[in-house]
CSV table of C-alpha atoms in Angstrom, one decimal:
chain,number,residue,atom,x,y,z
A,811,MET,CA,11.5,-88.6,-21.9
A,812,THR,CA,9.2,-89.2,-18.8
A,813,THR,CA,9.2,-92.4,-16.9
A,814,ALA,CA,5.9,-94.0,-16.0
A,815,PRO,CA,5.2,-93.7,-12.3
A,816,ALA,CA,6.0,-97.0,-10.1
A,817,ARG,CA,3.0,-99.4,-9.6
A,818,THR,CA,1.7,-99.7,-6.0
A,819,ALA,CA,0.1,-102.6,-4.4
A,820,GLN,CA,-3.3,-100.9,-4.7
A,821,ASP,CA,-2.7,-100.6,-8.5
A,822,ASP,CA,-2.1,-104.2,-8.7
A,823,TYR,CA,-5.0,-105.1,-6.6
A,824,THR,CA,-7.3,-103.0,-8.8
A,825,THR,CA,-5.8,-104.7,-11.7
A,826,VAL,CA,-6.7,-108.1,-10.8
A,827,ARG,CA,-10.2,-107.1,-9.4
A,828,THR,CA,-11.1,-105.1,-12.7
A,829,ALA,CA,-9.0,-106.3,-15.5
A,830,ILE,CA,-6.1,-109.0,-15.5
A,831,GLY,CA,-3.0,-109.4,-13.6
A,832,ALA,CA,0.1,-111.4,-14.8
A,833,TYR,CA,2.7,-112.8,-12.7
A,834,ARG,CA,5.7,-115.2,-12.8
A,835,ILE,CA,5.4,-118.2,-10.6
A,836,THR,CA,8.7,-118.9,-8.6
A,837,ALA,CA,7.8,-122.2,-6.7
A,838,PRO,CA,9.8,-125.2,-7.6
A,839,LEU,CA,8.1,-127.6,-10.1
A,840,VAL,CA,8.3,-131.4,-9.7
A,841,ARG,CA,7.7,-133.9,-12.6
A,842,VAL,CA,6.8,-137.3,-11.6
A,843,SER,CA,6.8,-140.1,-14.4
A,844,GLY,CA,6.7,-143.9,-14.6
A,845,GLY,CA,4.0,-146.5,-14.2
A,846,ASP,CA,4.1,-146.2,-10.4
A,847,ARG,CA,3.7,-142.4,-10.1
A,848,TYR,CA,0.3,-142.7,-8.6
A,849,GLU,CA,1.3,-145.2,-5.8
A,850,PHE,CA,4.0,-142.5,-4.9
A,851,LEU,CA,1.9,-139.6,-4.9
A,852,ASP,CA,-0.7,-141.6,-2.8
A,853,LEU,CA,2.2,-142.0,-0.2
A,854,PHE,CA,2.0,-138.4,0.9
A,855,LEU,CA,-1.3,-136.4,-0.7
A,856,ALA,CA,-4.1,-136.4,1.5
A,857,LYS,CA,-6.4,-137.2,-1.5
A,858,SER,CA,-6.2,-140.2,-3.5
A,859,SER,CA,-5.0,-140.3,-7.0
A,860,GLU,CA,-7.5,-143.2,-7.7
A,861,TYR,CA,-10.1,-140.9,-9.8
A,862,VAL,CA,-7.7,-138.1,-11.1
A,863,GLU,CA,-8.7,-137.6,-14.7
A,864,PRO,CA,-6.1,-136.9,-17.6
A,865,ASP,CA,-5.7,-133.3,-18.5
A,866,SER,CA,-6.7,-131.9,-15.4
A,867,VAL,CA,-5.3,-130.1,-12.2
A,868,ARG,CA,-6.5,-130.3,-8.7
A,869,GLU,CA,-5.2,-128.9,-5.2
A,870,ALA,CA,-4.0,-131.4,-2.8
A,871,LEU,CA,-2.6,-131.1,0.8
A,872,ALA,CA,0.8,-132.8,1.7
A,873,LEU,CA,1.7,-133.6,5.4
A,874,ASN,CA,4.8,-133.9,7.4
A,875,ALA,CA,5.4,-137.2,9.4
A,876,ASP,CA,4.0,-135.6,12.5
A,877,GLY,CA,0.8,-134.6,10.8
A,878,THR,CA,1.5,-131.0,10.6
A,879,PRO,CA,0.9,-129.5,7.2
A,880,PHE,CA,4.0,-129.5,4.8
A,881,ALA,CA,2.6,-127.7,1.5
A,882,ILE,CA,-0.5,-127.4,-0.4
A,883,LEU,CA,0.4,-128.5,-4.1
A,884,LEU,CA,-1.3,-128.4,-7.4
A,885,HIS,CA,-1.3,-131.6,-9.0
A,886,PHE,CA,-1.5,-131.8,-12.8
A,887,GLU,CA,-2.1,-134.7,-15.0
A,888,ILE,CA,-0.5,-134.2,-18.4
A,889,GLY,CA,0.2,-137.0,-20.7
A,890,ASP,CA,2.4,-139.7,-19.1
A,891,ASP,CA,3.6,-137.3,-16.3
A,892,SER,CA,2.2,-136.0,-13.0
A,893,TRP,CA,3.4,-132.3,-12.0
A,894,LEU,CA,3.4,-130.9,-8.7
A,895,LEU,CA,3.5,-127.1,-7.9
A,896,PRO,CA,3.5,-125.5,-4.6
A,897,ARG,CA,0.9,-123.2,-3.5
A,898,THR,CA,2.3,-122.4,-0.1
A,899,PRO,CA,5.7,-121.1,0.4
A,900,VAL,CA,8.3,-123.9,0.1
A,901,THR,CA,12.1,-123.9,-1.2
A,902,ALA,CA,13.4,-126.3,-3.7
A,903,GLU,CA,15.5,-127.8,-1.1
A,904,GLU,CA,12.8,-128.3,1.3
A,905,LEU,CA,10.7,-130.0,-1.3
A,906,THR,CA,13.6,-132.1,-2.4
A,907,ALA,CA,14.4,-133.3,1.0
A,908,TYR,CA,10.7,-133.9,1.6
A,909,LEU,CA,10.1,-136.1,-1.5
A,910,ALA,CA,13.7,-137.9,-0.9
A,911,ALA,CA,12.5,-139.0,2.3
A,912,LEU,CA,9.6,-141.0,1.0
A,913,ASP,CA,9.9,-144.7,-0.1
A,914,THR,CA,9.8,-144.1,-3.9
A,915,PRO,CA,8.2,-147.1,-5.8
A,916,ALA,CA,10.7,-148.8,-8.4
A,917,ASP,CA,8.9,-147.3,-11.5
A,918,ALA,CA,8.6,-143.8,-10.5
A,919,THR,CA,11.0,-141.2,-11.3
A,920,VAL,CA,10.9,-137.8,-9.3
A,921,GLU,CA,12.4,-134.5,-10.9
A,922,VAL,CA,12.7,-131.3,-8.8
A,923,GLU,CA,12.9,-128.2,-10.9
A,924,PRO,CA,13.4,-130.1,-14.1
A,925,GLU,CA,15.8,-128.3,-16.5
A,926,GLY,CA,14.0,-125.5,-18.8
A,927,TRP,CA,10.5,-125.9,-17.4
A,928,GLY,CA,8.8,-122.9,-15.5
A,929,ALA,CA,5.2,-121.2,-15.2
A,930,SER,CA,3.5,-118.0,-15.1
A,931,ALA,CA,-0.1,-117.3,-14.5
A,932,PHE,CA,-2.8,-114.5,-15.0
A,933,GLU,CA,-5.8,-113.8,-13.3
A,934,GLY,CA,-8.8,-111.3,-13.4
A,935,PRO,CA,-12.3,-111.0,-14.8
A,936,ASN,CA,-10.9,-110.6,-18.3
A,937,ALA,CA,-8.2,-113.3,-18.0
A,938,TRP,CA,-10.1,-115.6,-20.4
A,939,ALA,CA,-9.6,-113.2,-23.1
A,940,ALA,CA,-5.7,-113.2,-22.7
A,941,ALA,CA,-6.1,-117.2,-22.5
A,942,ALA,CA,-7.7,-117.4,-25.7
A,943,LYS,CA,-4.7,-116.2,-27.4
A,944,PHE,CA,-2.8,-119.4,-26.3
A,945,VAL,CA,-5.2,-122.0,-27.8
A,946,ASP,CA,-6.9,-122.6,-31.4
A,947,PHE,CA,-10.4,-123.4,-30.0
A,948,ASP,CA,-13.2,-121.4,-28.2
A,949,ILE,CA,-11.7,-120.6,-24.7
A,950,SER,CA,-15.0,-121.5,-22.9
A,951,GLY,CA,-14.3,-124.8,-23.8
A,952,LEU,CA,-11.6,-125.0,-21.3
A,953,THR,CA,-13.4,-125.7,-18.1
A,954,LEU,CA,-12.2,-125.1,-14.5
A,955,HIS,CA,-9.5,-127.5,-13.5
A,956,GLY,CA,-8.9,-128.7,-17.1
A,957,VAL,CA,-5.7,-128.6,-18.9
A,958,THR,CA,-5.2,-128.3,-22.6
A,959,GLU,CA,-2.1,-128.0,-25.1
A,960,ALA,CA,-1.0,-124.3,-25.8
A,961,ALA,CA,1.2,-122.4,-28.2
A,962,ILE,CA,3.5,-119.7,-27.6
A,963,ALA,CA,3.9,-117.7,-30.8
A,964,ALA,CA,7.4,-116.6,-30.3
A,965,GLU,CA,8.5,-120.3,-29.6
A,966,PRO,CA,6.4,-122.4,-32.1
A,967,ALA,CA,8.5,-125.7,-30.9
A,968,ALA,CA,7.9,-125.3,-27.3
A,969,LEU,CA,5.9,-127.7,-25.1
A,970,ALA,CA,3.2,-125.6,-23.3
A,971,HIS,CA,0.3,-126.5,-21.4
A,972,LEU,CA,-2.7,-124.2,-20.3
A,973,ALA,CA,-4.5,-124.9,-17.2
A,974,ARG,CA,-7.6,-123.2,-15.7
A,975,VAL,CA,-6.8,-122.8,-12.2
A,976,GLY,CA,-6.5,-119.7,-10.1
A,977,THR,CA,-6.0,-118.2,-6.5
A,978,THR,CA,-8.1,-115.2,-6.3
A,979,GLY,CA,-11.8,-116.0,-7.0
A,980,GLU,CA,-11.4,-114.4,-10.3
A,981,TYR,CA,-10.9,-116.2,-13.7
A,982,GLY,CA,-7.5,-117.7,-13.5
A,983,TYR,CA,-5.1,-119.7,-15.9
A,984,LEU,CA,-1.6,-120.9,-15.6
A,985,LEU,CA,0.7,-121.7,-18.4
A,986,LEU,CA,3.4,-124.2,-17.8
A,987,SER,CA,6.0,-124.5,-20.5
A,988,ASN,CA,9.6,-125.7,-21.5
A,989,ALA,CA,10.2,-122.2,-22.5
A,990,PRO,CA,9.3,-120.1,-19.5
A,991,GLU,CA,10.9,-116.8,-20.5
A,992,ALA,CA,9.0,-116.7,-23.8
A,993,GLY,CA,5.8,-118.0,-22.1
A,994,HIS,CA,6.0,-115.4,-19.5
A,995,ALA,CA,6.6,-112.6,-22.3
A,996,ALA,CA,3.8,-114.0,-24.2
A,997,ALA,CA,1.6,-114.0,-21.0
A,998,VAL,CA,2.3,-110.4,-20.3
A,999,GLU,CA,1.9,-109.3,-24.0
A,1000,ALA,CA,-1.7,-110.9,-23.9
A,1001,VAL,CA,-2.7,-109.5,-20.7
A,1002,GLU,CA,-1.5,-106.1,-21.7
A,1003,ALA,CA,-3.4,-106.2,-25.0
A,1004,GLU,CA,-6.5,-106.6,-22.9
A,1005,GLY,CA,-5.8,-103.6,-20.4
A,1006,GLY,CA,-4.2,-105.6,-17.8
A,1007,ALA,CA,-0.6,-105.5,-16.4
A,1008,GLU,CA,2.1,-107.3,-14.8
A,1009,ILE,CA,1.6,-107.3,-11.1
A,1010,GLY,CA,3.7,-107.9,-7.8
A,1011,GLU,CA,3.1,-110.0,-4.8
A,1012,GLN,CA,1.3,-107.4,-2.6
A,1013,GLY,CA,-1.6,-106.8,-4.6
A,1014,LEU,CA,-1.9,-110.6,-5.5
A,1015,ALA,CA,-1.7,-111.4,-1.9
A,1016,ARG,CA,-4.6,-109.0,-0.8
A,1017,VAL,CA,-7.1,-110.5,-3.3
A,1018,GLN,CA,-5.9,-114.0,-2.4
A,1019,ALA,CA,-6.7,-113.2,1.3
A,1020,GLU,CA,-10.1,-111.6,0.4
A,1021,ALA,CA,-10.9,-115.0,-1.4
A,1022,GLY,CA,-10.2,-117.0,1.7
A,1023,MET,CA,-6.8,-118.1,0.4
A,1024,ALA,CA,-4.3,-116.1,2.7
A,1025,VAL,CA,-2.6,-119.5,3.1
A,1026,TYR,CA,-1.1,-119.0,-0.2
A,1027,SER,CA,1.0,-116.1,1.1
A,1028,ALA,CA,0.9,-116.4,4.8
A,1029,GLY,CA,1.8,-120.1,5.0
A,1030,PHE,CA,0.4,-122.4,7.9
A,1031,ALA,CA,1.8,-120.1,10.7
A,1032,GLY,CA,2.8,-123.1,12.6
A,1033,LEU,CA,-0.8,-124.2,12.9
A,1034,PRO,CA,-2.0,-127.9,12.9
A,1035,VAL,CA,-4.5,-129.1,10.1
A,1036,HIS,CA,-7.6,-128.6,12.2
A,1037,GLU,CA,-6.8,-125.3,13.4
A,1038,ALA,CA,-5.4,-124.1,9.9
A,1039,ASP,CA,-9.0,-124.8,8.7
A,1040,LEU,CA,-7.7,-127.4,6.1
A,1041,ALA,CA,-9.7,-130.4,7.2
A,1042,TRP,CA,-11.5,-130.1,4.2
A,1043,MET,CA,-8.5,-130.9,2.2
A,1044,VAL,CA,-8.3,-134.4,3.9
A,1045,ASP,CA,-9.8,-137.5,2.8
A,1046,TRP,CA,-10.6,-139.0,6.4
A,1047,ASN,CA,-11.4,-142.4,4.7
A,1048,ARG,CA,-7.7,-142.8,4.0
A,1049,ILE,CA,-6.3,-142.3,7.6
A,1050,GLY,CA,-3.2,-144.4,7.9
A,1051,GLU,CA,-2.7,-144.5,4.0
A,1052,PHE,CA,-0.7,-141.5,3.8
A,1053,GLN,CA,2.3,-139.8,5.6
A,1054,GLY,CA,1.1,-138.0,8.7
A,1055,SER,CA,-2.4,-139.0,8.5
A,1056,GLU,CA,-2.4,-141.0,11.9
A,1057,GLU,CA,-1.5,-137.8,13.8
A,1058,LEU,CA,-4.5,-136.0,12.4
A,1059,VAL,CA,-7.0,-134.3,14.8
A,1060,LYS,CA,-10.6,-134.1,13.4
A,1061,PRO,CA,-11.9,-130.5,14.1
A,1062,THR,CA,-15.3,-130.3,16.3
A,1063,ALA,CA,-17.4,-127.4,17.2
A,1064,GLY,CA,-15.1,-126.7,20.0
A,1065,THR,CA,-11.8,-126.5,17.9
A,1066,ALA,CA,-10.0,-123.1,17.7
A,1067,ARG,CA,-9.6,-122.0,14.1
A,1068,ILE,CA,-8.5,-119.4,11.9
A,1069,THR,CA,-10.9,-116.8,10.9
A,1070,ALA,CA,-10.8,-113.3,8.9
A,1071,VAL,CA,-11.1,-110.2,10.6
A,1072,ALA,CA,-11.6,-106.8,9.6
A,1073,ALA,CA,-10.1,-103.5,11.0
A,1074,PRO,CA,-10.3,-99.9,10.1
A,1075,ALA,CA,-8.2,-98.6,7.2
A,1076,GLY,CA,-4.7,-97.8,8.2
A,1077,THR,CA,-4.7,-100.0,11.1
A,1078,ALA,CA,-1.2,-102.0,11.7
A,1079,LEU,CA,-1.8,-105.5,13.3
A,1080,ALA,CA,1.1,-107.3,14.6
A,1081,ALA,CA,1.2,-111.2,14.3
A,1082,GLY,CA,1.0,-112.5,18.0
A,1083,THR,CA,-1.2,-109.6,19.6
A,1084,PRO,CA,-4.0,-111.0,21.4
A,1085,VAL,CA,-7.6,-110.8,20.4
A,1086,THR,CA,-10.0,-110.0,23.0
A,1087,ALA,CA,-13.8,-109.9,23.7
A,1088,GLY,CA,-15.2,-108.2,26.7
A,1089,GLY,CA,-11.8,-107.9,27.9
A,1090,GLN,CA,-11.0,-111.6,27.8
A,1091,GLN,CA,-8.5,-112.9,25.5
A,1092,VAL,CA,-10.2,-115.2,22.8
A,1093,GLY,CA,-7.5,-115.5,20.3
A,1094,THR,CA,-4.3,-114.4,18.7
A,1095,LEU,CA,-3.7,-112.5,15.3
A,1096,VAL,CA,-1.8,-114.5,12.9
A,1097,TRP,CA,-1.1,-112.4,9.7
A,1098,GLN,CA,-2.0,-109.2,8.2
A,1099,ALA,CA,-2.9,-108.9,4.4
A,1100,PRO,CA,-1.2,-106.2,2.3
A,1101,SER,CA,-2.9,-102.9,2.7
A,1102,ALA,CA,-4.1,-102.7,-0.9
A,1103,ASN,CA,-7.8,-102.3,-0.6
A,1104,ALA,CA,-8.6,-98.8,0.8
A,1105,ASP,CA,-11.6,-99.9,2.3
A,1106,GLU,CA,-10.4,-101.7,5.3
A,1107,GLU,CA,-7.7,-103.8,6.7
A,1108,LEU,CA,-7.8,-107.5,6.5
A,1109,ALA,CA,-6.1,-110.1,9.0
A,1110,VAL,CA,-6.2,-113.7,10.1
A,1111,ALA,CA,-6.8,-114.6,13.5
A,1112,LEU,CA,-6.8,-117.9,15.4
A,1113,LEU,CA,-10.0,-117.7,17.5
A,1114,ASP,CA,-11.4,-120.0,20.2
A,1115,ALA,CA,-14.8,-121.2,19.6
A,1116,PRO,CA,-17.4,-120.1,19.1
A,1117,PHE,CA,-15.7,-116.6,18.3
A,1118,TRP,CA,-14.9,-117.7,14.8
A,1119,VAL,CA,-18.3,-117.2,13.6
A,1120,PRO,CA,-18.9,-114.1,11.3
A,1121,GLY,CA,-20.2,-110.8,12.5
A,1122,LEU,CA,-18.8,-110.7,16.1
A,1123,GLU,CA,-17.1,-107.5,17.7
A,1124,LEU,CA,-13.9,-108.0,19.0
A,1125,GLU,CA,-10.8,-105.9,19.6
A,1126,THR,CA,-7.0,-105.8,19.9
A,1127,THR,CA,-4.6,-103.8,22.1
A,1128,ALA,CA,-1.2,-102.7,20.9
A,1129,ALA,CA,1.9,-102.5,22.9
A,1130,ASP,CA,1.3,-98.7,23.4
A,1131,GLY,CA,-2.1,-99.3,24.6
A,1132,ALA,CA,-4.0,-98.3,21.5
A,1133,VAL,CA,-7.4,-100.3,21.2
A,1134,THR,CA,-8.5,-101.3,17.6
A,1135,PRO,CA,-11.9,-102.6,16.9
A,1136,LEU,CA,-12.2,-106.0,14.8
A,1137,ARG,CA,-14.9,-107.6,13.2
A,1138,THR,CA,-15.0,-111.2,12.1
A,1139,VAL,CA,-16.1,-111.4,8.6
A,1140,THR,CA,-17.3,-114.0,6.0
A,1141,GLN,CA,-15.1,-114.9,2.8
A,1142,PRO,CA,-14.9,-114.2,0.1
A,1143,ARG,CA,-14.9,-110.7,1.4
A,1144,VAL,CA,-15.3,-109.1,-2.1
A,1145,ILE,CA,-17.8,-110.5,-4.7
A,1146,ALA,CA,-15.5,-111.4,-7.5
A,1147,ARG,CA,-16.5,-109.6,-10.8
A,1148,SER,CA,-15.9,-112.9,-12.7
A,1149,LEU,CA,-19.1,-114.2,-11.0
A,1150,THR,CA,-20.9,-111.8,-13.7
A,1151,THR,CA,-18.4,-111.6,-16.4
A,1152,ARG,CA,-19.1,-114.1,-19.1
A,1153,ILE,CA,-16.4,-116.0,-21.1
A,1154,HIS,CA,-17.5,-115.3,-24.8
């Protein structure tokens, strides 16, 4: 009996780019119920809940009291409940403490990691074909940011919901259920039946970084909203209405901000290393994406204005004196195959 070779990060990367990759979501779920749940959400989400539609999902930014970013959260509206799911790294303990510090309205109940619930996701140009196995209608009818009831064949009594939302720029779906083990097994089975596979964090993180979503794996790196390029997630007409908003700084043309930079394949780029132009420091490396794309290395750097524009030639010097050329690049870095793959 032979053992299949272990999958590499590049295998997982290729799977997401060309087929479908399934993965378990380990971030802590939160359920918010009660008639005052929107009032509660508006205490800390940087986007109002006023026009949120039933059976939908959106991304929203939550701030700390000092205006620094706490987490990017998915906000689902399902029936009489709101659900939150962190996109950026945060523990259940951190999330519990954050929510407990808010002035919860009388008719709002908050449950962190409600017993029995969990989520899995699958993404890739063929992800729609796997998603079709969970619904009894034409999967093309589930539009982006829509949520629908789903069925898990192995657990017919389970409650499950399928959302069309992703992290990679490819087709993406998320399965939320109170039978998470059966749900994940069903997702993997559906994905494998369509030529995909279960994937690990490294390959997924590389695709996310190429799509302009490095923050999902890298976190905020201690940067404020304007430098972390998250100002687009803030409703600037609600300053003073949600936690931390009065401490925000609006970005300007002179603001330093994060930018994607490419380097030759095989290069190691250490966080904290200065980035220079013509011998003068113009920024600092923040995070290097996993090396799952053989074409180049991709990193995130905090660059002074105007050096965050794409197409500039920069460099960084390692501790041993080795100089590495860098180039600021546009994102998404790779054209998603889903852009030319029709759901049918």
